[in-house]
Short mmCIF file of C-alpha atoms in Angstrom, two decimals:
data_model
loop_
_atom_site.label_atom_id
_atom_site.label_comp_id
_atom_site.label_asym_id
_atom_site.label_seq_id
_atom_site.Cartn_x
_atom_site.Cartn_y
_atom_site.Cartn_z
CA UNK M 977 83.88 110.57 48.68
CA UNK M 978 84.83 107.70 51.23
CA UNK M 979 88.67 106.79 51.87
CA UNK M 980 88.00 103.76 49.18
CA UNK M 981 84.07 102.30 47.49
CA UNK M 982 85.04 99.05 49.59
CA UNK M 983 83.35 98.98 53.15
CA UNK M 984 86.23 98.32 55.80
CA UNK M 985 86.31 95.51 57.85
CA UNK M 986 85.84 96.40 61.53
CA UNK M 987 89.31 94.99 62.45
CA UNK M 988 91.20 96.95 59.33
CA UNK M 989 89.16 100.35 60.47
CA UNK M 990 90.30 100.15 63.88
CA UNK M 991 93.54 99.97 62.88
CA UNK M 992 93.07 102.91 60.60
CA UNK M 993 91.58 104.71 63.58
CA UNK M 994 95.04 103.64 65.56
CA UNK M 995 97.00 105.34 62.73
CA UNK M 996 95.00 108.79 62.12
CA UNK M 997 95.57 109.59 66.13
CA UNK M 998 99.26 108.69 65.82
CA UNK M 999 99.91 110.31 62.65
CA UNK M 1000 98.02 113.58 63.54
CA UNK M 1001 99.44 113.78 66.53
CA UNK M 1002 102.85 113.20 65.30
CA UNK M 1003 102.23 115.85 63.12
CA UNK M 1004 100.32 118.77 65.29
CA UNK M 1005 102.24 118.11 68.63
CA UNK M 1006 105.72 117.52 66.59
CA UNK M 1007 105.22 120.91 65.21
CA UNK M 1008 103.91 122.66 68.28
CA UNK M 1009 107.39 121.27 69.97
CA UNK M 1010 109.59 123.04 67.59
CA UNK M 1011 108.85 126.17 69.64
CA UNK M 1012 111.96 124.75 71.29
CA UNK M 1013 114.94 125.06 68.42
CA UNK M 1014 113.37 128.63 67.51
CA UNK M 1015 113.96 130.02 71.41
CA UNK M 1016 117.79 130.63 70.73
CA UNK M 1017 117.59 132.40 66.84
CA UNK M 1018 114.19 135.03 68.58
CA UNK M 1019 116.91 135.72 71.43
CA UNK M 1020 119.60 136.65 69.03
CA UNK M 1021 117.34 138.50 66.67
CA UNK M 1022 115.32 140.44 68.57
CA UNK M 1023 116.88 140.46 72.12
CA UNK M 1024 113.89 138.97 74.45
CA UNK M 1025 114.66 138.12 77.45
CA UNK M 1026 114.59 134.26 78.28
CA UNK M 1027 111.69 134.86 80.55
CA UNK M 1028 109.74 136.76 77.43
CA UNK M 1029 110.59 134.07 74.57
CA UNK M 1030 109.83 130.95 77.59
CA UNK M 1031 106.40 132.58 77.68
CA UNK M 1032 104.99 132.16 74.19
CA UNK M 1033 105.42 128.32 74.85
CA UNK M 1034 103.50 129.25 78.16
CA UNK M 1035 100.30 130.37 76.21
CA UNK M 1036 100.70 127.72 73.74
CA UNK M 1037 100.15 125.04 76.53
CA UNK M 1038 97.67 127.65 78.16
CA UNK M 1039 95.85 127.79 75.21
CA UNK M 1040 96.01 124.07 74.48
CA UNK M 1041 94.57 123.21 77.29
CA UNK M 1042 91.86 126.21 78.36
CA UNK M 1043 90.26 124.85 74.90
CA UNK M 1044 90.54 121.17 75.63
CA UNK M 1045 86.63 121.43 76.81
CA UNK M 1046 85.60 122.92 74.49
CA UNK M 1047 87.38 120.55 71.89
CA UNK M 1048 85.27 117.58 73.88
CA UNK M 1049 82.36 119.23 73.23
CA UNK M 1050 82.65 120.39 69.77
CA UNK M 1051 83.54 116.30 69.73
CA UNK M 1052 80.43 114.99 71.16
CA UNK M 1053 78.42 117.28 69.18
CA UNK M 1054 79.94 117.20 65.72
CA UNK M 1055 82.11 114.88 65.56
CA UNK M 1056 85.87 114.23 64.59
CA UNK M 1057 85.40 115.94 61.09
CA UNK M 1058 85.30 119.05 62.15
CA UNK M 1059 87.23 118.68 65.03
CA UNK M 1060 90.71 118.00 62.79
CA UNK M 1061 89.89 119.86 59.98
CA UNK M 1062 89.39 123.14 62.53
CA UNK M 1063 92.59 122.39 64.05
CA UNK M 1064 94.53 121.83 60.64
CA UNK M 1065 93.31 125.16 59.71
CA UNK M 1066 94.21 126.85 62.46
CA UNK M 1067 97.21 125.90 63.45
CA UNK M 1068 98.73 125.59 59.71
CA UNK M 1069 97.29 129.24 59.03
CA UNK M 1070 99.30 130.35 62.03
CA UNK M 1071 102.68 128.82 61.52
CA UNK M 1072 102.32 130.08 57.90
CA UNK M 1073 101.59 133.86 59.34
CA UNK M 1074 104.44 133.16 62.07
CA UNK M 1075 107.30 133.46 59.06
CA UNK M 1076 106.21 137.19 58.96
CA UNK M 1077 105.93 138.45 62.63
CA UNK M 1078 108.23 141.11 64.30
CA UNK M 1079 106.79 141.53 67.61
CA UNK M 1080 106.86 139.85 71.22
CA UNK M 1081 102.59 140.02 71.26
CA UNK M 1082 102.35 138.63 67.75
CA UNK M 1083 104.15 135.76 68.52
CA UNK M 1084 101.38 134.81 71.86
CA UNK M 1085 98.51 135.36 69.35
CA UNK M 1086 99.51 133.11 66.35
CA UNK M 1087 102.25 130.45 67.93
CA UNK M 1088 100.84 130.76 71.61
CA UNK M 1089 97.08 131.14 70.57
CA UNK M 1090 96.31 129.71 67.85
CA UNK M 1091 98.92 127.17 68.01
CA UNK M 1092 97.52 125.89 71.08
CA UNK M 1093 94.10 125.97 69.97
CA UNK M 1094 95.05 123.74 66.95
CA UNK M 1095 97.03 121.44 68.79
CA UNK M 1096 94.53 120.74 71.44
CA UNK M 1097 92.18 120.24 68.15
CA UNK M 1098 94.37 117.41 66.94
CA UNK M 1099 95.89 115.86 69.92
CA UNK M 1100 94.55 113.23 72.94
CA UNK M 1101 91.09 114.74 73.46
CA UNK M 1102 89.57 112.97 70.05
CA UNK M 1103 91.91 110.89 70.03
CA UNK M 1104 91.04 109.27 73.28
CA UNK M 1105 87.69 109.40 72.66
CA UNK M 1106 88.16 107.17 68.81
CA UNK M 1107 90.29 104.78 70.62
CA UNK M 1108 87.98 103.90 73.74
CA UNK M 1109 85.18 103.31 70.83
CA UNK M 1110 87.24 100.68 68.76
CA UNK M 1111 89.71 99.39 71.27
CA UNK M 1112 87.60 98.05 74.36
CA UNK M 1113 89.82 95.24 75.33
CA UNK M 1114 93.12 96.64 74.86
CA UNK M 1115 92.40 100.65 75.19
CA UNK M 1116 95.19 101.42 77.38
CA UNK M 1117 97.70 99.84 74.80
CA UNK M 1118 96.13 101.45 71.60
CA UNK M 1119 96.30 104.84 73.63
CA UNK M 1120 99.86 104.20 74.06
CA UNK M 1121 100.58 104.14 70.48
CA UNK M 1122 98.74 106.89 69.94
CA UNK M 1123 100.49 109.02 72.31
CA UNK M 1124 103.45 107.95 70.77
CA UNK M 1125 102.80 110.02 67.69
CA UNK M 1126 103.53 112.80 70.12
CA UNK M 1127 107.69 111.02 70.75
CA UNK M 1128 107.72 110.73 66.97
CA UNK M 1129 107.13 114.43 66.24
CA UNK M 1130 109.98 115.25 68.73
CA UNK M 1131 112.34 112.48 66.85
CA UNK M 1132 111.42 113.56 62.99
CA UNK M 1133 110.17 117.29 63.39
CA UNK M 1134 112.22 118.99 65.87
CA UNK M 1135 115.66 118.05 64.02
CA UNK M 1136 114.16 118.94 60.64
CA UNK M 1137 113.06 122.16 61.91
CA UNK M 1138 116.10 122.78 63.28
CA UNK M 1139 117.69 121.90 59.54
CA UNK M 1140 115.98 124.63 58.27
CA UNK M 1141 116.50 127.16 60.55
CA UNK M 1142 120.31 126.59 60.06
CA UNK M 1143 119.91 126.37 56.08
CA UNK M 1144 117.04 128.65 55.48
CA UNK M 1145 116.10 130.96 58.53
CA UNK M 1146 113.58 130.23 61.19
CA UNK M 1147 110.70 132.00 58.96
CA UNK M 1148 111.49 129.98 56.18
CA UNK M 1149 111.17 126.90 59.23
CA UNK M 1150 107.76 128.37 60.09
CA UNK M 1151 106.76 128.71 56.08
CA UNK M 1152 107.25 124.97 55.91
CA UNK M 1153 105.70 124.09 59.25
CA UNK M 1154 102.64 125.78 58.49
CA UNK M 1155 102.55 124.49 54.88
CA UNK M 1156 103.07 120.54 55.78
CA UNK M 1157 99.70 120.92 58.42
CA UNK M 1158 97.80 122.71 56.05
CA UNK M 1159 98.60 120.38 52.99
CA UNK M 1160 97.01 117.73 55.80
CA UNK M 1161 93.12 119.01 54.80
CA UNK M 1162 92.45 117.35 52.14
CA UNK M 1163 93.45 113.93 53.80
CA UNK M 1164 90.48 114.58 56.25
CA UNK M 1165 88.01 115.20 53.82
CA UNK M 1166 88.45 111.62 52.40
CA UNK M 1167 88.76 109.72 55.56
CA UNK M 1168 85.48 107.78 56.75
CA UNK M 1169 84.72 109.45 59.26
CA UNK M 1170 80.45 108.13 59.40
CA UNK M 1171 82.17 104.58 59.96
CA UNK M 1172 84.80 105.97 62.45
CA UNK M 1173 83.06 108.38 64.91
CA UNK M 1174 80.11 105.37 65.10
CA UNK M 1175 82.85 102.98 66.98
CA UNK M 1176 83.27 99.48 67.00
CA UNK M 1177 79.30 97.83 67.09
CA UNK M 1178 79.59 94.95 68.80
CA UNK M 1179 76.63 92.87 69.37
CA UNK M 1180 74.17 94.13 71.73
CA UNK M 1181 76.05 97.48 71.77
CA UNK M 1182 73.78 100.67 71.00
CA UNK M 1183 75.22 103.35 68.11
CA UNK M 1184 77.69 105.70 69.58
CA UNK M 1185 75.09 108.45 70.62
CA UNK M 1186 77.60 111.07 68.78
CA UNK M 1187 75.76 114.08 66.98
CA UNK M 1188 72.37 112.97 67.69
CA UNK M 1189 71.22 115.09 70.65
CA UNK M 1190 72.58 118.64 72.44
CA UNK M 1191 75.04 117.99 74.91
CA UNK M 1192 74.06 118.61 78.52
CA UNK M 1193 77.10 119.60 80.94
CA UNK M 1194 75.91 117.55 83.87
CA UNK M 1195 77.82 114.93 84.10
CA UNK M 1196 81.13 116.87 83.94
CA UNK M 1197 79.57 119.15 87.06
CA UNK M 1198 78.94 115.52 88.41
CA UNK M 1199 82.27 114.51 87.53
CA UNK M 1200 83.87 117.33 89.54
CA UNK M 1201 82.18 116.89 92.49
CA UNK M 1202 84.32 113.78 92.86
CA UNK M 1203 88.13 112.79 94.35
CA UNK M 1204 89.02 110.68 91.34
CA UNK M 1205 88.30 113.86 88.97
CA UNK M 1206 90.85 115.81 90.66
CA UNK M 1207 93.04 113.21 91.89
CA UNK M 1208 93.64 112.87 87.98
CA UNK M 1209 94.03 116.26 87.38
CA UNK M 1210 96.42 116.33 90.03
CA UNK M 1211 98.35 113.89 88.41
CA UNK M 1212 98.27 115.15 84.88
CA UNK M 1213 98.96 119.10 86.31
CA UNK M 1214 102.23 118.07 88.48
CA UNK M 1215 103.67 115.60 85.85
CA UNK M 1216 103.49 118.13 82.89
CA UNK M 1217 104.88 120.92 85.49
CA UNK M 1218 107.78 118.46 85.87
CA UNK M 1219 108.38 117.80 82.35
CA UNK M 1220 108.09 121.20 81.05
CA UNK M 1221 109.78 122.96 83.97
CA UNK M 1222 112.96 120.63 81.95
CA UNK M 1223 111.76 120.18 78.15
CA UNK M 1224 111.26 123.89 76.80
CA UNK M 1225 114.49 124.77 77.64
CA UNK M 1226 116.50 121.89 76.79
CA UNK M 1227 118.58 122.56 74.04
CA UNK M 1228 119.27 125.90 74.83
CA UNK M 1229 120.32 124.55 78.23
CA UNK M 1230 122.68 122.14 76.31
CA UNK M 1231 123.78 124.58 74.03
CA UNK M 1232 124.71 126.24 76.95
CA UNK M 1233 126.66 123.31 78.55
CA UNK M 1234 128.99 123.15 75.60
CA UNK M 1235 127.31 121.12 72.91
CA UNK M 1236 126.29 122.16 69.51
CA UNK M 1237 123.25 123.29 68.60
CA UNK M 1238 122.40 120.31 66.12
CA UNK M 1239 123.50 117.96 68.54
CA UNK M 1240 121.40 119.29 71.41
CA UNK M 1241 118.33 119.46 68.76
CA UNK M 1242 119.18 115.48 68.14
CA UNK M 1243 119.80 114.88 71.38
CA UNK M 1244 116.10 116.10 72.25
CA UNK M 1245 115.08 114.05 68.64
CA UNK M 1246 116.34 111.19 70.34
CA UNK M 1247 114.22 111.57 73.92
CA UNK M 1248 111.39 111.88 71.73
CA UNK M 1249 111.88 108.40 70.03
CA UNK M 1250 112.63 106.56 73.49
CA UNK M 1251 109.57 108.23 74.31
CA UNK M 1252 107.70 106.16 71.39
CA UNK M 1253 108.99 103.03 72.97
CA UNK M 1254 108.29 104.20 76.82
CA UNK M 1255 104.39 105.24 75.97
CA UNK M 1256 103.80 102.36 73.35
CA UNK M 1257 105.02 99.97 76.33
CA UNK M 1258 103.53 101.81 79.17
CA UNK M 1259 99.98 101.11 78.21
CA UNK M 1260 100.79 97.20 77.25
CA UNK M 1261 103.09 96.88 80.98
CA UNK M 1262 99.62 98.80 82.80
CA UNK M 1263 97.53 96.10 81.00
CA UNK M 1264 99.78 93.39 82.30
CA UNK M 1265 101.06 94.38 85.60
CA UNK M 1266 98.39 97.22 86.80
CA UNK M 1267 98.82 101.33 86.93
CA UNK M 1268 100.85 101.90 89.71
CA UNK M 1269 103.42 99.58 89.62
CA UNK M 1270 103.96 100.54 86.29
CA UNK M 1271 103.48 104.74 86.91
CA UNK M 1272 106.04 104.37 89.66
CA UNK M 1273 108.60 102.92 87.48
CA UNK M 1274 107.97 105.75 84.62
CA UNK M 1275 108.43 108.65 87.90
CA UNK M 1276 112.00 106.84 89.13
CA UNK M 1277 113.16 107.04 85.68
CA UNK M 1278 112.30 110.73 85.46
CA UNK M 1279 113.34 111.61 88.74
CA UNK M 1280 116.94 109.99 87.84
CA UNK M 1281 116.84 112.19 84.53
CA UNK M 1282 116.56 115.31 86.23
CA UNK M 1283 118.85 114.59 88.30
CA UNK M 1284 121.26 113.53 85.71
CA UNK M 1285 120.83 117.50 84.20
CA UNK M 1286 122.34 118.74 87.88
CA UNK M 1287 124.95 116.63 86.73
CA UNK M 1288 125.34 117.93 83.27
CA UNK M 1289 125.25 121.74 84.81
CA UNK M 1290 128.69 121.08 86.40
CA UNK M 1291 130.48 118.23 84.75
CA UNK M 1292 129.09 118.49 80.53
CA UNK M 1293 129.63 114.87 79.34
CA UNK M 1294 128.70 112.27 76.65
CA UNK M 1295 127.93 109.88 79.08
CA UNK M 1296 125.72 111.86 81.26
CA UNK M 1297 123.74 113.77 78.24
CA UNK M 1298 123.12 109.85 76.91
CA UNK M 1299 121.83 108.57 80.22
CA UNK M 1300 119.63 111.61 80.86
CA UNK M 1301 118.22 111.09 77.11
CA UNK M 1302 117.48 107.72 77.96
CA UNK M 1303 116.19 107.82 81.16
CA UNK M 1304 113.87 110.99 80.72
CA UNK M 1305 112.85 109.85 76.99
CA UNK M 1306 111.84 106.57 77.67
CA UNK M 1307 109.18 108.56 80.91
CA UNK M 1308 108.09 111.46 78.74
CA UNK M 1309 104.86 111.41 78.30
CA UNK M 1310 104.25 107.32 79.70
CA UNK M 1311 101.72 108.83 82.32
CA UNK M 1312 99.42 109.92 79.54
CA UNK M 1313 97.82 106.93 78.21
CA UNK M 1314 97.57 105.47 81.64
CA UNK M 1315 95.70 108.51 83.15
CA UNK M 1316 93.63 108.24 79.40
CA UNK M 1317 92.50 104.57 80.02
CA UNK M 1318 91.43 105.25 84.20
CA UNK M 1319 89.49 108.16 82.90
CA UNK M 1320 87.52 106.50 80.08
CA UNK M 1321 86.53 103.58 83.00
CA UNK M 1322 86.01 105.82 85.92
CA UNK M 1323 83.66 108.52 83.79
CA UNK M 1324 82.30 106.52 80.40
CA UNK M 1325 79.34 107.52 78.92
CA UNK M 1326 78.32 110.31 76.03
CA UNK M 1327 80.47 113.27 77.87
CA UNK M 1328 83.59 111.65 78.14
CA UNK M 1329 85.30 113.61 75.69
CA UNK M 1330 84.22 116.40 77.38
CA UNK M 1331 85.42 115.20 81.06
CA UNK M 1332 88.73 114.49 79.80
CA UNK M 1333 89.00 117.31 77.94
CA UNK M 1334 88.84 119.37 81.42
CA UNK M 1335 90.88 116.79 83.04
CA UNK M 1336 93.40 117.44 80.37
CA UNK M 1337 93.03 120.99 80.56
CA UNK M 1338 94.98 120.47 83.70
CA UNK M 1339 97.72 119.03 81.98
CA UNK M 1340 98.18 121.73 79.77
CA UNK M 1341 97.88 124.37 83.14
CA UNK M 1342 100.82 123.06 84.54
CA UNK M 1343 102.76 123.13 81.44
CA UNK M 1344 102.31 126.29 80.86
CA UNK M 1345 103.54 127.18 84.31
CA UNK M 1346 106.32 125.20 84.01
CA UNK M 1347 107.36 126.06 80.73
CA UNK M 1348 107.13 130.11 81.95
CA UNK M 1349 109.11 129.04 85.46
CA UNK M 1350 111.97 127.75 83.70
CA UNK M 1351 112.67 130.82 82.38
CA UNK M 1352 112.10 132.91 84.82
CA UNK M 1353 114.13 130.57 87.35
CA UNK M 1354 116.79 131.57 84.45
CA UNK M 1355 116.78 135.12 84.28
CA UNK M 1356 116.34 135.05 88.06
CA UNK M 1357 119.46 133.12 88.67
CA UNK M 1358 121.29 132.36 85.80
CA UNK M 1359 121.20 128.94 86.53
CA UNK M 1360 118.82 126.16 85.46
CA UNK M 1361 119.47 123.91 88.87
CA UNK M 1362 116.29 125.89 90.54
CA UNK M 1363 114.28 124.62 87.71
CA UNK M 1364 115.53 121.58 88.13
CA UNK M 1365 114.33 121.19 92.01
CA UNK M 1366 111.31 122.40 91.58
CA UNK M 1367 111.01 119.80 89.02
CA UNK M 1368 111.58 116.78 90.95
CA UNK M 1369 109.35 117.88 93.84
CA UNK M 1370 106.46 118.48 91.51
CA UNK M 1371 107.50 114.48 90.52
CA UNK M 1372 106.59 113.26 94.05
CA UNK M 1373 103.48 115.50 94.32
CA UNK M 1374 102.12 113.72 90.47
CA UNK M 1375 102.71 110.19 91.57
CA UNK M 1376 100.95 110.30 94.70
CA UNK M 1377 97.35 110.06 93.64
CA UNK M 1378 98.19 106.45 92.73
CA UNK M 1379 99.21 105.53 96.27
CA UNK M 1380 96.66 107.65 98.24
CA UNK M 1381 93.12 107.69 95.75
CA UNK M 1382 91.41 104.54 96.44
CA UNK M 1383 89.21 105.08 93.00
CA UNK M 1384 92.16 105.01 90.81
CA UNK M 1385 93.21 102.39 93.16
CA UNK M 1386 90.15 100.44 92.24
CA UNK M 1387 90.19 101.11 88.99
CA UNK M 1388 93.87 99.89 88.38
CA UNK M 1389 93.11 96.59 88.02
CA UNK M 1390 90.82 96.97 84.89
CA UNK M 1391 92.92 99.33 83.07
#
């Protein structure tokens, strides 16, 4: 049965489209990021080491994006029915089994596994792929807000989760977790989703080709054969080594420095709103004033965050922890929609799910690393600061495709 018996206008379904990629993203990638207030009650109940605990986020993020392909394809071919509901069921059946593990290994398979697999399921592979069919004029804005479901999750979910790990236990946290995603599947089954995956048809425009033959993997061998394809992986692998290199380990790190652990959980809460704002503008500001003015800005404003935590490691201050929050939040995750948009022009056609999806994959690669490093930099050192440089240098090496690719170059100026 359809979402209502009245057929939606194109304009009132697009902006229904706009709202299921915020909301589930919100949603998957908000959960998926409370990996970060359950780090310091694992340590004290089972003794990991840093390193150990770091690397369940690690697989998460490997996970997430190893299957990003593969969530293109199963895309193209079936559709985003299947595509959610999968990743509903699979991550919510994981966070659900997560309130009853004991062991290290258990922990990869259903939080670093399965979690990833669902998130990549839910996240800015479909997503990307609605938006560029109902938002041609405007794409790199409507991906903004999109992404910012991911800001939102950090700003409503991580907090709550941390609520109920301080009121209830972390497996009662991972009960509920698993419980909101899964009471998500009957949403999907009422949603449109004929209308939806078919796009916007404007006049003269053929059907979205979607479902209707067996996807050949041609054009993303094509694809690679090029400089843009890995100029933008380059981009998306450095910039999520940067970030995650800094975000897993944030409010321990805080902790750490002398705050509490609800105010470091808020304090992260917080980067993830000024996030919504930094990503819902970064798209509109590309639009306007072109990709790499507007990239540049987004890589200053980390690159002052980070080195606003050096700060923090020696001197702990109000002050400092508010300017890093805003300066970092307001960058997280700004790159994405950008990088989304340039894709969708430079590669369109039937497999550009799929192309993405691999580009993406990228992302997730150097998240994964990063997220691992910064714990081993810890038990290595005791310190975060080596995180921390190896942060900022992996800034410069992201931001440099947009001064030295001339495709992206080209392609700036109609993103």
């Amino acid at each position: 049965m359809p979402l209502t018996k009245h057929k939606l206008s194109d304009g009132k379904l697009a902006l229904l489209v706009l709202f299921i990629c915020f909301a589930f993203n919100m949603a998957g990638r908000g959960i998926a990021d409370t990996y970060v207030a359950f780090l310091l009650p694992l340590e004290i109940e089972f003794g990991w080491s840093r390193s150990g605990i770091s690397s369940v986020y690690s697989i998460y993020m490997l996970a997430n994006g190893l299957s990003a392909p593969f969530v293109g394809i199963l895309f193209d071919r079936w559709g985003p029915r299947v595509v959610y509901t999968t990743g509903l069921l699979v991550m919510g059946s994981a966070y659900v089994t997560a309130g009853h593990l004991t062991q290290l290994w258990q922990f990869h398979f259903f939080i670093g596994l399965a979690g990833g697999i669902g998130i990549s399921a839910l996240g800015m592979v479909p997503s990307t792929s609605l938006i560029s069919r109902w938002f041609r004029g405007n794409t790199s804005t409507a991906i903004g807000i999109a992404y910012a479901g991911f800001g939102a999750g950090s700003l409503v979910v991580v907090p709550f989760a941390q609520y109920l790990i301080d009121w209830q236990g972390w497996r009662i946290a991972y009960y509920v977790l698993g419980g909101i995603l899964l009471g998500l599947l009957p949403v999907v089954l009422f949603l449109p989703w004929k209308r939806i995956k078919a796009g916007r048809q404007d006049p003269g425009m053929p059907e979205s080709p979607i479902g209707k033959s067996r996807l050949s993997l041609e054009p993303l061998k094509e694809a690679m054969k090029t400089r843009a394809f890995w100029s933008l992986a380059q981009v998306f692998f450095f910039t999520a080594f940067a970030i995650y290199i800094i975000l897993v380990q944030t409010i321990v790190f805080l902790v750490e420095a002398g705050f509490s652990p609800l105010e470091a959980a808020t304090a992260f809460g917080f980067a993830g709103m000024l996030s919504v704002i930094g990503v819902s503008t970064a798209g509109f500001l590309s639009d306007r004033f072109g990709a790499r003015l507007t990239v540049t800005a987004t890589f200053i404003s980390t690159f002052l965050g980070i080195t606003l935590l050096f700060v923090l490691s020696y001197f702990p201050s109000q002050w400092a922890l508010a300017l890093f929050v805003l300066l970092f939040g307001l960058a997280q995750g700004a790159r994405g929609p950008i990088v989304s948009t340039i894709s969708a022009r430079i590669f369109p056609g039937r497999a550009q799910t799929t192309i993405y999806g691999t580009i993406y994959a990228c992302m997730s690669l150097g998240a994964a690393l990063g997220a691992y490093a910064s714990g081993l930099f810890y038990d290595w050192t005791g310190t975060y600061r080596l995180g921390f440089a190896f942060s900022m240098i992996s800034v410069l090496l992201a931001v440099s495709p947009f001064w030295t690719s001339r495709t992206i170059a080209s392609t700036q100026s109609k993103v």
